[in-house]
Structure formats: C-alpha cells, structure tokens
C-alpha cells in the first residue's frame, strides 16, 4: 500500500513544476481520499467537520444528525435510549445480534437522578444499563443505581460486564441481559440488588471487587478470563506531579474452562490478581531492567503486582507504574496473529494545550504469565523492588511491549472510543469533541514504520452539544452502530418522538450500513 502512495506522490511531483519539492505526505493523504473505496470500503470520506450546529428536534432522520461519508447509509434505530448512552455490546453475538446492551453514563444521585416512584413507593433512579431491540427499537432498563456506566463488554463465557467511570468505579457482571429487568443496586460497590417491589434478587448481578476501583472506560477480556483495562485519569489530577492513569491487567486465579457460565459464582472474575504496566527505558536484557521514570512510556515493560485493597491508582503510582494522559476506550486487535494479545487504547490528551492524543497498542505474549514484580511497601523506590523470577520470560519478568500506532493532530484529536472493523482490521477512532468526528485508519502495512498507514474522516456530528460514542461494528464488518450522546433536548417536547422516556431524557442510536468489508481491501 505504501509503495503505491509513494509512487503516486513521486509522479505528482514529476508532473509539477521543476522547482517544486514533492509533498509526499499530502499526496498520500489525497490518494486515500480519492481511493477510499479500495482502502476503506466506502465511496468518499467527508471533507471538513460540521461547524454549524443542527439541534436535535422531533421527526429528524439520521442524516439530520450526522454528516456521513458517501456510499454509506444511516437510519435511526431508536430515539428512546437514555441520555448519555455510551458504549454498547451485541447480544447474543456479534454476527446475528437481536439486541444491543448499552451503558448510561450518568450519576447515581438521589437528588437529581431519581426519575419517579415505583408502584411500591420506592424511588426510581435513572437507568444505568439498557437493552435495545434492534428490530423494533424498543428500549428496556436492565439495571439502575450505578454511577457513570461507561465500559461494557460481552464476555467469552456469555455474560455482560459493565463498569463505572468514577474514581471509585467498579466492575459488575450480569448473567443474562434479556431476562434481567428493572433491578436496582442497593449500594455501589456491592452485589445486593432489589426489584421494583423492593424484594431482594440474587444471582443476577455480581460486583467484582477483585478487579479493583478506578475510573473505568476501555477494557477487553480474553478466553482465559484475563482482563486488560485503563484508568481514565489526567496527569496532575492528584497533585502537581501526579502521574496519569495506568494500564492494568487482571489475571484470574482460575482461568475460564471453556464452558458457558450459568452461575456467576463460576465466573473467572471472582478472584485473581491485578498488575500494572511499567514501561522501561532499558531493554529486558539489561541488568537495569526495568528502569522507569518520566519519559519511559513505550517499549518493553514489566507487570507490577498491585494491591487493590489500598487502591489500584495509589498502589500503581506508588510502585512506579507508567502513567498516561486519560486512557480511554480499548480493544484487542482482531487481526493480530501472534502469541498472546494485542490490546490497543486511546489516550485522549487535550487539544487546547496542543496535546492531540494518541493510540497505543501493547503486545502481551503471555497473558496469564505475570513474572510478578512486587514492592515491599507503598512509596518504595527502585532500590526496594523485589523481583520474583517465576516466569519463563527473560530475567524472570513477564514482559509486554507498547508502542504508539497513531498520533493526533489539529484535525484528528482527543480520541475517545475505539473500534476495529472485522475482516479488514481497519481501526476506527472516535473523538471527544463538539462536532466530534469518527475516523477510519488503515493498519500498518509492510513499510518501515509501525504506525497506521493513514486515516480519513467518515462521520461528523451535526449538533455541537453532542458527541459520537460507542461506535462498534457487527461481526461481518458491514454494519456499524453509534450513539449521538447528550444532545440538548430543548425542542423535544412531551409527545414528540425524541421526548423523555420513562421520566428520563433521551439520545439517538444510529445504524450505519454500506461498508464493503473484504479481506484484500488494502
């Protein structure tokens, strides 16, 4: 692919003026736009992002809400999903889903998040998790009482895990999202739930404290039950010299045995250990490995064993884990064919400070191997590290390797959600911005660098009060879904098709079709 772009750039330069130096990068960028169908499976990317707001109003169609690449089509699945709907998971599978299960990113607040009363007289919180029927658009609430539900995944053992983007956020596991209905957490950080009549319900929802507390967003789970996830924390939040959020992995005490879980006590998420990634400025073959500190953000690194009992954020920072600028959404790269997993995530940055954000991918060839690196006490320095050589990795450490695959710019910036297109492996990057955009990025080819080979703009939100969230592909890579989150609803009066639902404001869920997903697309 890069050869064709370079050939094009050179030919353009030769055909130009004799004194003009070739701008190879611009030529490659223009080539991608012109040949978008070949590389991305749609006719033509959009040009500039939307800049004149189109507010949310009754009776709009999908293209009133988004500006979309030529060759793609869009339709509204539902205008009744709860406001602040965020990430989503297909059920019962990605290839023939009947429902989408979605997180609602709102607070548990008994003052302004109570939307009414049940017939029993109990307060009704706003929704935390909902299911959407993809045929009818009907929306039903599964669970209430979480705070800032954000990350959500269907597990390999056929449950749903949901997480909270709060400093003390937790992970909860749900047994069956189609039969679990109108439950409420009695308190956050516990498994106790009640139904609308106030009766205790057990076995449907379990809090997974073994994974610790942090500001959850992106995560993914492999077939052993190993979970990779980040802490969405900005550097300096905990003090002038505080690190940003770390990357973690949970290794279950008992890996999944391959049998579908019908009893949540059999989940691999019940018990295990949590480790934080510590990038090293020295190679693992060096006697100084791991050497860590400011400037060591990528490359080879070790897994530090953390202590959820004293707080993941505190123990990771105290023990010298690497901090990043607000780790956001993250997923496994489905096209990775090597040992272990390749987990990619976005660090949002801050475009106002000209920190445009980035995407980093980490390869962990031995997910269940830890080669534990433990620390004698919180706040210990490098001299107090105790290295336990219980791994087959060089020098006794389980080593993972992280590298940047995409860096933002003045147009593509503040990456938030992330999605990989099945079949092609193209990476879709979703911005956290007014008039937010969705970008399609090619995987790295056979050229020398290890970066994405180029990106084009697929979608732009027309309402400046909203942002695109939860973008995800069906299993064949030909259909995508996206939420248009937290629009201003001043025009959505009672009785209109965008009015409040069940006492709560609403958002729009959009289905996008027309992607041509072919294995030889690149």
Coordinates of C-alpha atoms in Angstrom, one line a residue:
X1 CA 0.0 0.0 0.0
X2 CA 2.7 2.5 0.9
X3 CA 4.5 1.7 -2.3
X4 CA 1.5 2.8 -4.3
X5 CA 1.2 6.0 -2.3
X6 CA 4.9 6.8 -2.7
X7 CA 4.7 6.1 -6.4
X8 CA 1.7 8.4 -6.7
X9 CA 3.5 11.2 -4.8
X10 CA 6.6 10.9 -7.0
X11 CA 4.5 11.0 -10.2
X12 CA 2.7 14.1 -9.0
X13 CA 6.0 15.8 -8.1
X14 CA 7.5 14.9 -11.5
X15 CA 4.4 16.3 -13.3
X16 CA 4.6 19.6 -11.3
X17 CA 7.0 22.4 -11.7
X18 CA 10.7 21.6 -11.8
X19 CA 11.4 23.7 -8.7
X20 CA 8.6 22.4 -6.5
X21 CA 9.6 19.9 -3.8
X22 CA 7.2 16.9 -3.6
X23 CA 4.9 16.8 -0.6
X24 CA 4.8 13.1 -0.3
X25 CA 2.6 13.1 2.8
X26 CA -0.1 15.3 1.2
X27 CA -0.1 13.2 -1.9
X28 CA -0.6 10.1 0.1
X29 CA -3.4 11.8 2.0
X30 CA -5.2 12.8 -1.2
X31 CA -4.7 9.4 -2.6
X32 CA -6.5 7.8 0.3
X33 CA -9.5 10.2 -0.2
X34 CA -9.7 9.5 -3.9
X35 CA -9.4 5.7 -3.5
X36 CA -11.4 5.4 -0.3
X37 CA -13.5 2.5 -1.7
X38 CA -10.3 0.5 -2.2
X39 CA -8.9 1.1 1.2
X40 CA -12.0 1.7 3.4
X41 CA -15.0 0.2 1.6
X42 CA -17.0 3.4 1.0
X43 CA -17.0 5.9 -1.8
X44 CA -15.7 9.1 -0.4
X45 CA -14.8 10.4 3.0
X46 CA -16.3 13.7 4.2
X47 CA -14.4 16.9 4.0
X48 CA -14.5 19.4 6.8
X49 CA -16.2 18.6 10.1
X50 CA -19.6 20.0 10.7
X51 CA -19.4 23.6 12.0
X52 CA -23.0 25.0 12.1
X53 CA -25.0 23.3 14.8
X54 CA -28.2 21.4 13.9
X55 CA -30.1 20.9 17.1
X56 CA -31.9 17.8 18.0
X57 CA -35.6 18.1 17.1
X58 CA -38.6 15.9 16.6
X59 CA -39.0 13.9 13.4
X60 CA -35.4 14.1 12.2
X61 CA -33.8 11.4 10.1
X62 CA -30.3 10.0 10.7
X63 CA -28.6 12.3 8.2
X64 CA -30.1 15.3 10.0
X65 CA -27.9 14.2 13.0
X66 CA -24.7 13.2 11.3
X67 CA -22.6 14.1 8.2
X68 CA -21.7 10.8 6.6
X69 CA -19.2 9.5 4.0
X70 CA -20.6 8.9 0.5
X71 CA -21.6 5.4 -0.2
X72 CA -22.8 4.8 3.4
X73 CA -26.4 4.9 4.6
X74 CA -27.8 5.6 8.0
X75 CA -31.1 5.1 9.9
X76 CA -32.3 5.7 13.4
X77 CA -32.7 2.5 15.4
X78 CA -34.2 4.3 18.4
X79 CA -34.7 7.8 19.8
X80 CA -35.6 6.4 23.2
X81 CA -32.3 5.3 24.6
X82 CA -31.4 7.1 27.7
X83 CA -29.5 10.3 27.5
X84 CA -25.7 9.8 28.0
X85 CA -25.8 6.4 26.4
X86 CA -22.3 5.3 25.8
X87 CA -20.5 2.1 24.9
X88 CA -22.5 -1.0 23.8
X89 CA -22.3 -4.7 23.3
X90 CA -24.2 -7.0 21.0
X91 CA -26.4 -9.8 22.3
X92 CA -26.3 -12.8 21.9
X93 CA -23.4 -12.5 19.5
X94 CA -21.7 -10.1 17.0
X95 CA -22.8 -11.8 13.8
X96 CA -26.6 -12.1 14.3
X97 CA -27.4 -9.8 17.2
X98 CA -31.0 -9.3 18.3
X99 CA -30.2 -6.6 20.9
X100 CA -27.7 -4.0 21.9
X101 CA -26.9 -3.7 25.6
X102 CA -25.7 -0.2 26.4
X103 CA -24.2 1.8 29.3
X104 CA -25.7 5.1 30.5
X105 CA -23.1 7.5 31.7
X106 CA -25.0 9.3 34.4
X107 CA -24.5 9.7 38.2
X108 CA -26.3 7.9 41.0
X109 CA -27.6 10.9 42.7
X110 CA -30.7 10.7 44.9
X111 CA -31.4 14.4 44.4
X112 CA -31.4 14.8 40.6
X113 CA -31.2 11.2 39.3
X114 CA -34.5 10.0 40.8
X115 CA -36.9 9.9 37.9
X116 CA -40.0 8.8 39.7
X117 CA -41.5 6.2 42.0
X118 CA -42.3 2.5 41.6
X119 CA -45.8 1.4 42.5
X120 CA -44.2 0.1 45.7
X121 CA -43.3 3.7 46.6
X122 CA -39.5 3.1 46.2
X123 CA -37.5 5.8 44.4
X124 CA -36.6 5.0 40.8
X125 CA -33.1 6.0 39.8
X126 CA -32.3 6.9 36.2
X127 CA -31.2 3.9 34.1
X128 CA -27.6 2.6 34.2
X129 CA -27.9 -0.3 31.7
X130 CA -30.5 -0.7 29.0
X131 CA -31.2 -3.2 26.1
X132 CA -32.4 -2.1 22.7
X133 CA -34.3 -4.4 20.4
X134 CA -32.6 -4.0 17.0
X135 CA -35.8 -4.8 15.1
X136 CA -38.3 -2.6 16.9
X137 CA -36.1 0.0 18.6
X138 CA -37.9 -0.8 21.9
X139 CA -35.8 0.1 25.0
X140 CA -36.0 -1.6 28.4
X141 CA -34.0 -0.9 31.5
X142 CA -31.9 -3.7 33.0
X143 CA -30.2 -2.1 36.0
X144 CA -30.3 1.2 37.9
X145 CA -28.2 2.6 40.6
X146 CA -24.7 2.6 39.1
X147 CA -22.7 5.8 38.6
X148 CA -21.3 6.8 35.2
X149 CA -21.6 3.4 33.5
X150 CA -19.2 3.6 30.6
X151 CA -17.3 0.4 29.6
X152 CA -19.4 -2.7 28.6
X153 CA -18.4 -6.0 27.0
X154 CA -19.9 -9.4 26.3
X155 CA -17.6 -12.0 27.9
X156 CA -16.4 -15.1 26.1
X157 CA -18.4 -17.1 28.7
X158 CA -21.6 -15.4 27.8
X159 CA -22.2 -12.8 30.5
X160 CA -22.1 -9.0 30.3
X161 CA -19.6 -6.9 32.3
X162 CA -20.2 -3.2 32.9
X163 CA -18.0 -0.6 34.5
X164 CA -18.2 2.9 36.2
X165 CA -16.1 5.8 35.1
X166 CA -15.7 7.2 38.6
X167 CA -12.6 7.5 40.8
X168 CA -14.1 4.7 42.9
X169 CA -15.7 3.0 39.9
X170 CA -16.2 -0.8 39.9
X171 CA -17.0 -3.6 37.5
X172 CA -20.2 -5.6 37.7
X173 CA -21.1 -8.8 35.9
X174 CA -24.7 -9.6 34.7
X175 CA -25.8 -13.1 34.0
X176 CA -28.4 -12.7 31.2
X177 CA -29.3 -9.2 29.9
X178 CA -32.6 -10.3 28.3
X179 CA -34.1 -11.8 31.5
X180 CA -32.6 -9.3 34.0
X181 CA -35.0 -6.4 34.1
X182 CA -35.7 -3.4 36.4
X183 CA -33.2 -4.2 39.1
X184 CA -31.5 -1.5 41.3
X185 CA -28.2 -1.7 43.1
X186 CA -28.8 -1.2 46.8
X187 CA -25.4 0.4 47.0
X188 CA -22.5 0.8 44.7
X189 CA -19.5 -1.5 45.2
X190 CA -21.7 -4.4 46.3
X191 CA -23.8 -7.1 44.7
X192 CA -27.1 -6.5 46.5
X193 CA -30.0 -5.7 44.1
X194 CA -33.7 -5.3 44.5
X195 CA -36.6 -5.4 42.1
X196 CA -39.2 -2.7 41.6
X197 CA -41.2 -4.0 44.6
X198 CA -38.2 -3.9 46.9
X199 CA -37.7 -7.6 47.0
X200 CA -34.1 -8.9 47.2
X201 CA -32.8 -10.5 43.9
X202 CA -29.7 -12.7 44.0
X203 CA -27.6 -14.3 41.3
X204 CA -28.3 -11.8 38.5
X205 CA -25.7 -9.2 39.2
X206 CA -22.3 -9.5 41.0
X207 CA -19.8 -6.8 41.9
X208 CA -16.3 -7.9 41.0
X209 CA -14.1 -6.2 43.7
X210 CA -11.1 -8.4 42.8
X211 CA -10.5 -6.1 39.8
X212 CA -10.2 -3.0 41.9
X213 CA -11.6 0.5 41.8
X214 CA -10.7 3.2 39.3
X215 CA -12.2 5.4 36.5
X216 CA -13.1 2.6 34.1
X217 CA -13.6 3.0 30.4
X218 CA -11.9 0.7 27.9
X219 CA -11.4 -3.0 28.5
X220 CA -11.2 -6.3 26.8
X221 CA -11.2 -9.9 28.0
X222 CA -9.5 -13.0 26.5
X223 CA -10.7 -16.6 26.6
X224 CA -8.7 -17.3 29.8
X225 CA -10.5 -14.5 31.7
X226 CA -7.6 -12.1 31.6
X227 CA -8.9 -8.5 31.6
X228 CA -7.0 -5.5 30.2
X229 CA -8.2 -2.1 31.2
X230 CA -7.1 1.5 31.9
X231 CA -7.7 4.2 34.5
X232 CA -9.1 7.4 32.9
X233 CA -7.1 9.9 34.9
X234 CA -5.4 13.1 33.7
X235 CA -1.8 13.7 34.8
X236 CA -1.6 16.2 37.7
X237 CA -5.2 15.4 38.9
X238 CA -3.9 14.0 42.3
X239 CA -1.2 16.8 42.7
X240 CA 1.2 18.9 40.6
X241 CA 3.5 15.9 39.9
X242 CA 0.9 13.1 39.9
X243 CA 1.1 10.6 37.0
X244 CA -1.8 10.0 34.7
X245 CA -3.8 6.8 34.6
X246 CA -2.1 3.4 34.3
X247 CA -2.8 0.3 32.2
X248 CA -3.8 -2.8 34.2
X249 CA -4.4 -6.5 33.7
X250 CA -6.4 -8.9 35.9
X251 CA -5.2 -12.5 35.9
X252 CA -7.9 -14.9 37.3
X253 CA -7.0 -17.4 40.0
X254 CA -8.9 -20.0 38.0
X255 CA -8.9 -19.3 34.2
X256 CA -12.1 -19.9 32.3
X257 CA -12.6 -23.6 31.4
X258 CA -14.5 -23.0 28.1
X259 CA -17.9 -23.8 29.5
X260 CA -20.6 -21.1 29.3
X261 CA -21.3 -19.6 32.7
X262 CA -24.8 -20.1 34.0
X263 CA -23.9 -19.4 37.6
X264 CA -22.0 -16.2 38.3
X265 CA -20.0 -17.9 41.1
X266 CA -18.3 -19.9 38.3
X267 CA -17.0 -16.8 36.5
X268 CA -13.2 -16.4 36.3
X269 CA -13.7 -12.9 37.6
X270 CA -14.4 -13.9 41.1
X271 CA -10.8 -13.9 42.3
X272 CA -7.4 -13.1 40.9
X273 CA -4.5 -10.6 40.9
X274 CA -4.1 -7.2 39.3
X275 CA -0.9 -6.0 37.6
X276 CA 0.1 -2.6 36.3
X277 CA 2.3 -2.0 33.2
X278 CA 5.6 -0.3 33.9
X279 CA 7.5 0.8 30.7
X280 CA 11.2 0.5 30.9
X281 CA 13.9 2.8 29.5
X282 CA 16.2 -0.2 29.4
X283 CA 15.9 -3.4 27.5
X284 CA 14.9 -6.6 29.4
X285 CA 18.4 -8.0 28.5
X286 CA 19.9 -5.1 30.6
X287 CA 20.9 -5.5 34.2
X288 CA 19.0 -2.3 34.8
X289 CA 15.6 -3.6 33.6
X290 CA 13.1 -2.3 34.4
X291 CA 14.4 1.3 34.6
X292 CA 11.4 3.5 34.8
X293 CA 10.5 7.2 35.2
X294 CA 9.3 10.2 33.2
X295 CA 10.0 9.7 29.5
X296 CA 9.6 5.9 29.7
X297 CA 6.1 5.5 28.2
X298 CA 6.6 2.9 25.5
X299 CA 8.7 -0.1 24.7
X300 CA 9.3 -3.2 26.8
X301 CA 7.9 -3.2 30.3
X302 CA 7.2 -5.3 33.3
X303 CA 4.0 -6.1 35.1
X304 CA 3.9 -4.8 38.6
X305 CA 1.7 -6.6 41.1
X306 CA -0.7 -4.1 42.7
X307 CA -2.8 -4.1 45.8
X308 CA -6.5 -3.4 45.2
X309 CA -7.0 -3.2 49.0
X310 CA -5.1 0.1 49.2
X311 CA -6.4 1.3 45.9
X312 CA -5.2 0.5 42.4
X313 CA -4.5 4.1 41.5
X314 CA -2.5 4.7 44.7
X315 CA -0.5 1.4 44.5
X316 CA 0.2 1.7 40.8
X317 CA 1.5 5.2 41.2
X318 CA 3.5 4.5 44.4
X319 CA 5.1 1.4 42.8
X320 CA 6.2 3.3 39.6
X321 CA 3.7 2.1 37.1
X322 CA 3.6 4.1 33.9
X323 CA 1.0 6.9 33.7
X324 CA -0.8 8.1 30.5
X325 CA -3.0 11.0 29.6
X326 CA -6.5 9.7 30.3
X327 CA -6.6 6.2 29.0
X328 CA -10.0 5.8 27.3
X329 CA -11.6 3.1 25.3
X330 CA -9.5 0.0 24.4
X331 CA -9.9 -3.3 22.5
X332 CA -8.0 -6.3 21.2
X333 CA -6.8 -6.0 17.6
X334 CA -8.7 -8.9 16.0
X335 CA -6.2 -9.2 13.2
X336 CA -3.2 -9.8 15.5
X337 CA -1.9 -13.4 14.8
X338 CA 1.0 -13.6 17.2
X339 CA 1.2 -15.2 20.6
X340 CA -1.0 -13.7 23.4
X341 CA -3.0 -10.5 22.7
X342 CA -2.6 -7.0 21.2
X343 CA -4.5 -4.5 23.3
X344 CA -4.9 -1.0 21.8
X345 CA -6.3 2.0 23.6
X346 CA -6.7 5.8 23.2
X347 CA -5.0 8.4 25.4
X348 CA -7.3 11.5 24.9
X349 CA -4.9 14.4 25.6
X350 CA -6.0 18.0 25.5
X351 CA -6.2 19.7 22.1
X352 CA -6.4 23.1 23.7
X353 CA -2.9 22.5 25.0
X354 CA -1.9 21.1 21.6
X355 CA -1.6 17.6 23.1
X356 CA -3.7 16.0 20.4
X357 CA -3.9 12.5 21.9
X358 CA -2.7 9.1 20.7
X359 CA -3.4 5.5 20.2
X360 CA -1.1 2.9 21.8
X361 CA -1.0 -0.8 21.3
X362 CA 0.5 -3.3 23.7
X363 CA 1.5 -6.8 22.9
X364 CA 1.4 -9.2 25.8
X365 CA 2.6 -12.6 24.5
X366 CA 1.8 -14.4 27.8
X367 CA -1.4 -13.0 29.3
X368 CA -1.6 -15.4 32.3
X369 CA 2.1 -15.1 33.0
X370 CA 3.0 -12.4 35.4
X371 CA 6.6 -12.8 36.4
X372 CA 5.5 -10.8 39.4
X373 CA 7.3 -7.6 40.3
X374 CA 6.3 -6.8 43.8
X375 CA 7.1 -3.9 46.1
X376 CA 7.9 -4.1 49.8
X377 CA 5.8 -1.1 50.8
X378 CA 3.8 1.7 49.2
X379 CA 6.0 4.6 48.2
X380 CA 9.1 2.4 47.9
X381 CA 11.8 3.5 45.5
X382 CA 13.6 1.3 42.9
X383 CA 16.1 0.1 45.5
X384 CA 13.3 -1.7 47.4
X385 CA 11.8 -3.6 44.5
X386 CA 11.8 -7.3 45.0
X387 CA 11.9 -9.3 41.8
X388 CA 10.3 -12.7 41.8
X389 CA 11.7 -14.8 39.0
X390 CA 8.6 -17.0 38.5
X391 CA 8.2 -16.5 34.8
X392 CA 9.8 -18.1 31.7
X393 CA 10.4 -14.6 30.3
X394 CA 14.0 -13.2 30.1
X395 CA 15.3 -12.1 33.5
X396 CA 12.3 -13.6 35.3
X397 CA 9.8 -10.9 34.1
X398 CA 6.7 -11.2 32.2
X399 CA 7.3 -8.6 29.5
X400 CA 4.8 -6.6 27.4
X401 CA 5.7 -4.2 24.6
X402 CA 3.8 -1.0 24.0
X403 CA 4.2 1.4 21.0
X404 CA 2.3 4.3 19.5
X405 CA 0.3 3.5 16.4
X406 CA -1.4 6.8 15.9
X407 CA -0.7 10.4 17.0
X408 CA -3.4 13.1 16.8
X409 CA -3.2 16.4 15.1
X410 CA -5.1 19.7 14.8
X411 CA -8.0 17.9 13.0
X412 CA -8.0 14.4 14.4
X413 CA -7.7 14.9 18.1
X414 CA -8.9 13.9 21.6
X415 CA -9.5 10.3 20.6
X416 CA -12.1 8.6 23.0
X417 CA -13.8 5.5 21.7
X418 CA -12.0 2.9 19.6
X419 CA -13.3 0.1 17.3
X420 CA -11.8 -2.4 14.9
X421 CA -13.6 -3.3 11.7
X422 CA -13.8 -7.1 11.4
X423 CA -12.4 -8.7 8.2
X424 CA -10.3 -5.6 7.3
X425 CA -8.7 -4.7 10.6
X426 CA -9.2 -1.0 9.9
X427 CA -9.2 1.0 13.2
X428 CA -12.0 3.5 13.8
X429 CA -11.1 6.4 16.2
X430 CA -14.0 8.4 17.7
X431 CA -13.3 11.9 19.0
X432 CA -14.4 13.5 22.3
X433 CA -15.2 17.0 20.8
X434 CA -18.1 19.3 19.9
X435 CA -19.0 18.4 16.3
X436 CA -17.0 15.2 17.1
X437 CA -15.7 13.1 14.2
X438 CA -15.2 9.4 13.5
X439 CA -12.0 8.5 11.6
X440 CA -11.1 5.3 9.7
X441 CA -7.4 4.4 9.9
X442 CA -5.6 1.7 7.9
X443 CA -3.5 -0.8 9.8
X444 CA 0.3 -0.7 9.5
X445 CA 1.5 -2.3 6.2
X446 CA 4.9 -3.5 5.1
X447 CA 6.5 -0.1 5.2
X448 CA 9.3 0.7 7.7
X449 CA 7.3 2.5 10.4
X450 CA 4.9 0.9 12.9
X451 CA 2.1 3.4 12.6
X452 CA -1.3 3.4 11.0
X453 CA -0.9 3.9 7.2
X454 CA -3.4 6.8 7.0
X455 CA -6.8 8.0 8.2
X456 CA -9.9 9.5 6.6
X457 CA -12.9 11.1 8.1
X458 CA -16.1 9.0 8.0
X459 CA -18.6 10.9 10.1
X460 CA -19.2 14.2 11.9
X461 CA -21.9 15.0 14.4
X462 CA -24.1 18.0 13.4
X463 CA -25.1 19.1 16.9
X464 CA -22.3 20.9 18.8
X465 CA -24.0 19.9 22.1
X466 CA -23.5 16.2 21.3
X467 CA -20.7 13.8 20.6
X468 CA -20.4 10.4 18.9
X469 CA -19.9 7.5 21.4
X470 CA -19.9 3.7 21.5
X471 CA -19.2 3.2 17.8
X472 CA -19.0 -0.5 17.1
X473 CA -19.2 -3.0 14.1
X474 CA -21.2 -6.1 13.7
X475 CA -19.3 -9.3 13.1
X476 CA -19.2 -9.1 9.3
X477 CA -17.8 -5.6 9.4
X478 CA -20.5 -4.3 7.1
X479 CA -22.8 -2.6 9.7
X480 CA -21.9 -0.1 12.4
X481 CA -23.8 1.5 15.3
X482 CA -23.2 4.8 17.0
X483 CA -24.8 6.8 19.8
X484 CA -25.3 10.5 19.5
X485 CA -24.8 11.4 23.1
X486 CA -26.1 14.1 25.4
X487 CA -27.8 16.4 22.8
X488 CA -29.6 19.4 24.1
X489 CA -33.3 18.4 24.1
X490 CA -35.0 21.8 24.4
X491 CA -37.1 21.1 21.3
X492 CA -38.1 17.6 22.3
X493 CA -41.3 18.4 24.0
X494 CA -43.7 15.9 25.6
X495 CA -45.4 13.7 23.0
X496 CA -42.6 14.1 20.4
X497 CA -40.6 11.1 19.2
X498 CA -37.5 12.5 21.0
X499 CA -39.2 13.3 24.3
X500 CA -38.2 11.8 27.6
X501 CA -38.7 8.1 28.1
X502 CA -39.6 6.6 31.4
X503 CA -39.1 10.0 33.1
X504 CA -35.6 10.4 31.6
X505 CA -34.2 12.4 28.6
X506 CA -33.2 10.5 25.5
X507 CA -30.5 10.1 22.9
X508 CA -30.4 8.6 19.4
X509 CA -28.9 5.3 18.4
X510 CA -28.0 5.1 14.7
X511 CA -27.3 2.2 12.4
X512 CA -24.8 2.7 9.5
X513 CA -24.8 0.3 6.5
X514 CA -23.0 0.1 3.2
X515 CA -19.5 -0.8 4.3
X516 CA -17.7 -3.1 1.9
X517 CA -15.5 -5.3 4.1
X518 CA -13.2 -7.5 2.1
X519 CA -10.0 -9.3 3.3
X520 CA -8.0 -7.9 0.4
X521 CA -9.3 -4.4 0.8
X522 CA -5.9 -2.9 1.4

